[in-house]
Amino acid sequence: MNLLFAPYFQYKVWERLMQETDAESLLETQGKVDVEKEQVLGAFKHVFMHDFAVCFYFFALIGSFTWSSYGYDWVMRDPSNCNPGGGLSFAANVGWAFFYVAVLYTLAWMCCGCCAKATTIKKPGYEEVEAEEEPTGELGQPLSSEP
């Protein structure tokens, strides 16, 4: 579930950015659309607060954390019989880790914006052409045939 949610969420944020910036129509006339950090952060917040799958994942993550807590308690009551190789307690710790990583990641995006940055939406096949520099001589003067 956790591995499927990350690309889904990224796709939904990108889709929201495309809508907010009207990128499809702008890309018809321009080769690229610059997106400010605030727009990226706004798209993240909108998807987080309004998408049904995000709501489902939120509650599933809380359920996973709770199940991991109960599982760890059950296993550690009799570790020699219930957790001989340590695999079950490790699985419970992974469940906790998924929860804490998701919470910290969300707080970083929602509160401080340190994860967001400006981006560029480019038309497929778009390449920026760099200006060619004029060759220069030893003193930095342009080479020309004129004296």
Short mmCIF file of C-alpha atoms in Angstrom, two decimals:
data_model
loop_
_atom_site.label_atom_id
_atom_site.label_comp_id
_atom_site.label_asym_id
_atom_site.label_seq_id
_atom_site.Cartn_x
_atom_site.Cartn_y
_atom_site.Cartn_z
CA MET A 1 0.00 0.00 0.00
CA ASN A 2 2.77 2.43 0.93
CA LEU A 3 4.72 1.78 -2.26
CA LEU A 4 1.63 2.35 -4.42
CA PHE A 5 0.58 5.52 -2.65
CA ALA A 6 3.78 7.51 -3.30
CA PRO A 7 3.59 7.48 -7.13
CA TYR A 8 -0.18 8.03 -6.99
CA PHE A 9 0.25 11.09 -4.81
CA GLN A 10 3.04 12.45 -7.02
CA TYR A 11 0.84 12.00 -10.09
CA LYS A 12 -2.09 13.82 -8.46
CA VAL A 13 0.12 16.76 -7.41
CA TRP A 14 1.53 17.00 -10.95
CA GLU A 15 -1.99 16.83 -12.40
CA ARG A 16 -3.07 19.65 -10.08
CA LEU A 17 -0.07 21.75 -11.13
CA MET A 18 -1.00 21.25 -14.78
CA GLN A 19 -4.54 22.49 -14.02
CA GLU A 20 -3.49 25.47 -11.88
CA THR A 21 -0.93 26.75 -14.36
CA ASP A 22 -3.08 26.01 -17.42
CA ALA A 23 0.07 24.35 -18.75
CA GLU A 24 -1.55 22.51 -21.66
CA SER A 25 -2.72 25.69 -23.37
CA LEU A 26 0.47 27.58 -22.50
CA LEU A 27 2.64 24.79 -23.91
CA GLU A 28 0.94 25.22 -27.28
CA THR A 29 2.49 28.68 -27.59
CA GLN A 30 5.55 28.32 -25.35
CA GLY A 31 8.15 25.60 -25.00
CA LYS A 32 8.03 25.59 -21.22
CA VAL A 33 6.05 26.87 -18.25
CA ASP A 34 7.83 27.96 -15.08
CA VAL A 35 6.04 26.99 -11.87
CA GLU A 36 6.80 28.86 -8.65
CA LYS A 37 7.49 27.14 -5.33
CA GLU A 38 4.25 28.52 -3.87
CA GLN A 39 2.23 26.87 -6.66
CA VAL A 40 3.90 23.51 -6.01
CA LEU A 41 3.17 23.84 -2.29
CA GLY A 42 -0.42 24.86 -3.02
CA ALA A 43 -0.94 21.85 -5.28
CA PHE A 44 0.45 19.54 -2.57
CA LYS A 45 -1.87 21.02 0.05
CA HIS A 46 -4.91 20.86 -2.22
CA VAL A 47 -4.38 17.19 -3.08
CA PHE A 48 -3.64 16.34 0.55
CA MET A 49 -6.83 18.01 1.80
CA HIS A 50 -9.28 17.10 -1.02
CA ASP A 51 -8.36 13.72 -2.54
CA PHE A 52 -10.40 10.72 -1.39
CA ALA A 53 -7.51 8.26 -1.83
CA VAL A 54 -5.34 10.43 0.42
CA CYS A 55 -8.09 10.36 3.06
CA PHE A 56 -8.28 6.56 2.77
CA TYR A 57 -4.48 6.28 3.04
CA PHE A 58 -4.47 8.55 6.09
CA PHE A 59 -6.84 6.27 7.99
CA ALA A 60 -5.16 3.10 6.67
CA LEU A 61 -1.82 4.43 7.91
CA ILE A 62 -3.27 5.00 11.38
CA GLY A 63 -4.70 1.47 11.27
CA SER A 64 -1.32 0.08 10.21
CA PHE A 65 0.40 1.90 13.06
CA THR A 66 -2.15 0.57 15.57
CA TRP A 67 -1.85 -2.97 14.22
CA SER A 68 1.95 -2.76 14.42
CA SER A 69 1.71 -1.58 18.03
CA TYR A 70 -0.60 -4.43 19.03
CA GLY A 71 1.50 -6.92 17.10
CA TYR A 72 4.69 -5.80 18.79
CA ASP A 73 3.08 -6.09 22.22
CA TRP A 74 1.74 -9.59 21.44
CA VAL A 75 5.06 -10.81 20.08
CA MET A 76 7.12 -9.42 22.94
CA ARG A 77 4.97 -11.11 25.62
CA ASP A 78 6.70 -14.38 24.75
CA PRO A 79 9.62 -13.63 22.41
CA SER A 80 11.14 -17.12 22.57
CA ASN A 81 7.98 -18.73 21.15
CA CYS A 82 6.40 -15.88 19.15
CA ASN A 83 9.48 -14.14 17.79
CA PRO A 84 12.31 -16.68 17.57
CA GLY A 85 14.16 -15.09 14.64
CA GLY A 86 13.13 -11.52 15.37
CA GLY A 87 11.18 -11.23 12.11
CA LEU A 88 7.83 -10.36 13.65
CA SER A 89 9.18 -7.57 15.83
CA PHE A 90 11.10 -6.28 12.81
CA ALA A 91 7.85 -6.20 10.80
CA ALA A 92 6.17 -4.22 13.58
CA ASN A 93 9.05 -1.75 13.60
CA VAL A 94 8.75 -1.32 9.83
CA GLY A 95 5.04 -0.54 10.30
CA TRP A 96 5.96 2.15 12.79
CA ALA A 97 8.65 3.51 10.50
CA PHE A 98 6.22 3.89 7.59
CA PHE A 99 3.91 5.87 9.85
CA TYR A 100 6.61 8.18 11.22
CA VAL A 101 8.19 8.81 7.82
CA ALA A 102 4.80 9.69 6.32
CA VAL A 103 3.97 12.03 9.21
CA LEU A 104 7.34 13.80 9.13
CA TYR A 105 7.24 14.12 5.33
CA THR A 106 3.75 15.60 5.45
CA LEU A 107 4.67 18.04 8.22
CA ALA A 108 7.74 19.14 6.28
CA TRP A 109 5.58 19.88 3.22
CA MET A 110 2.62 21.41 5.04
CA CYS A 111 4.40 23.56 7.62
CA CYS A 112 7.79 24.69 6.40
CA GLY A 113 7.80 24.13 2.64
CA CYS A 114 11.43 22.99 2.73
CA CYS A 115 10.59 20.07 0.44
CA ALA A 116 8.99 22.22 -2.26
CA LYS A 117 10.86 24.06 -4.96
CA ALA A 118 10.10 25.73 -8.25
CA THR A 119 9.90 23.50 -11.31
CA THR A 120 9.47 23.73 -15.06
CA ILE A 121 6.87 21.98 -17.19
CA LYS A 122 8.32 21.38 -20.65
CA LYS A 123 6.68 20.51 -23.93
CA PRO A 124 7.66 16.99 -25.06
CA GLY A 125 10.78 17.26 -27.18
CA TYR A 126 11.57 20.77 -25.93
CA GLU A 127 15.26 21.59 -25.69
CA GLU A 128 16.72 24.92 -24.70
CA VAL A 129 19.10 26.34 -27.26
CA GLU A 130 22.16 27.90 -25.74
CA ALA A 131 23.51 31.02 -27.38
CA GLU A 132 26.74 30.33 -29.21
CA GLU A 133 29.69 32.32 -28.04
CA GLU A 134 31.69 34.23 -30.59
CA PRO A 135 35.29 32.96 -30.75
CA THR A 136 37.78 35.32 -29.15
CA GLY A 137 41.48 35.92 -29.54
CA GLU A 138 44.21 36.08 -26.91
CA LEU A 139 43.10 39.42 -25.45
CA GLY A 140 39.44 38.49 -25.37
CA GLN A 141 38.69 40.50 -28.51
CA PRO A 142 36.28 38.98 -31.03
CA LEU A 143 37.98 37.42 -34.02
CA SER A 144 37.05 39.20 -37.22
CA SER A 145 38.49 39.84 -40.62
CA GLU A 146 38.32 43.61 -40.17
CA PRO A 147 41.51 45.44 -39.05
#
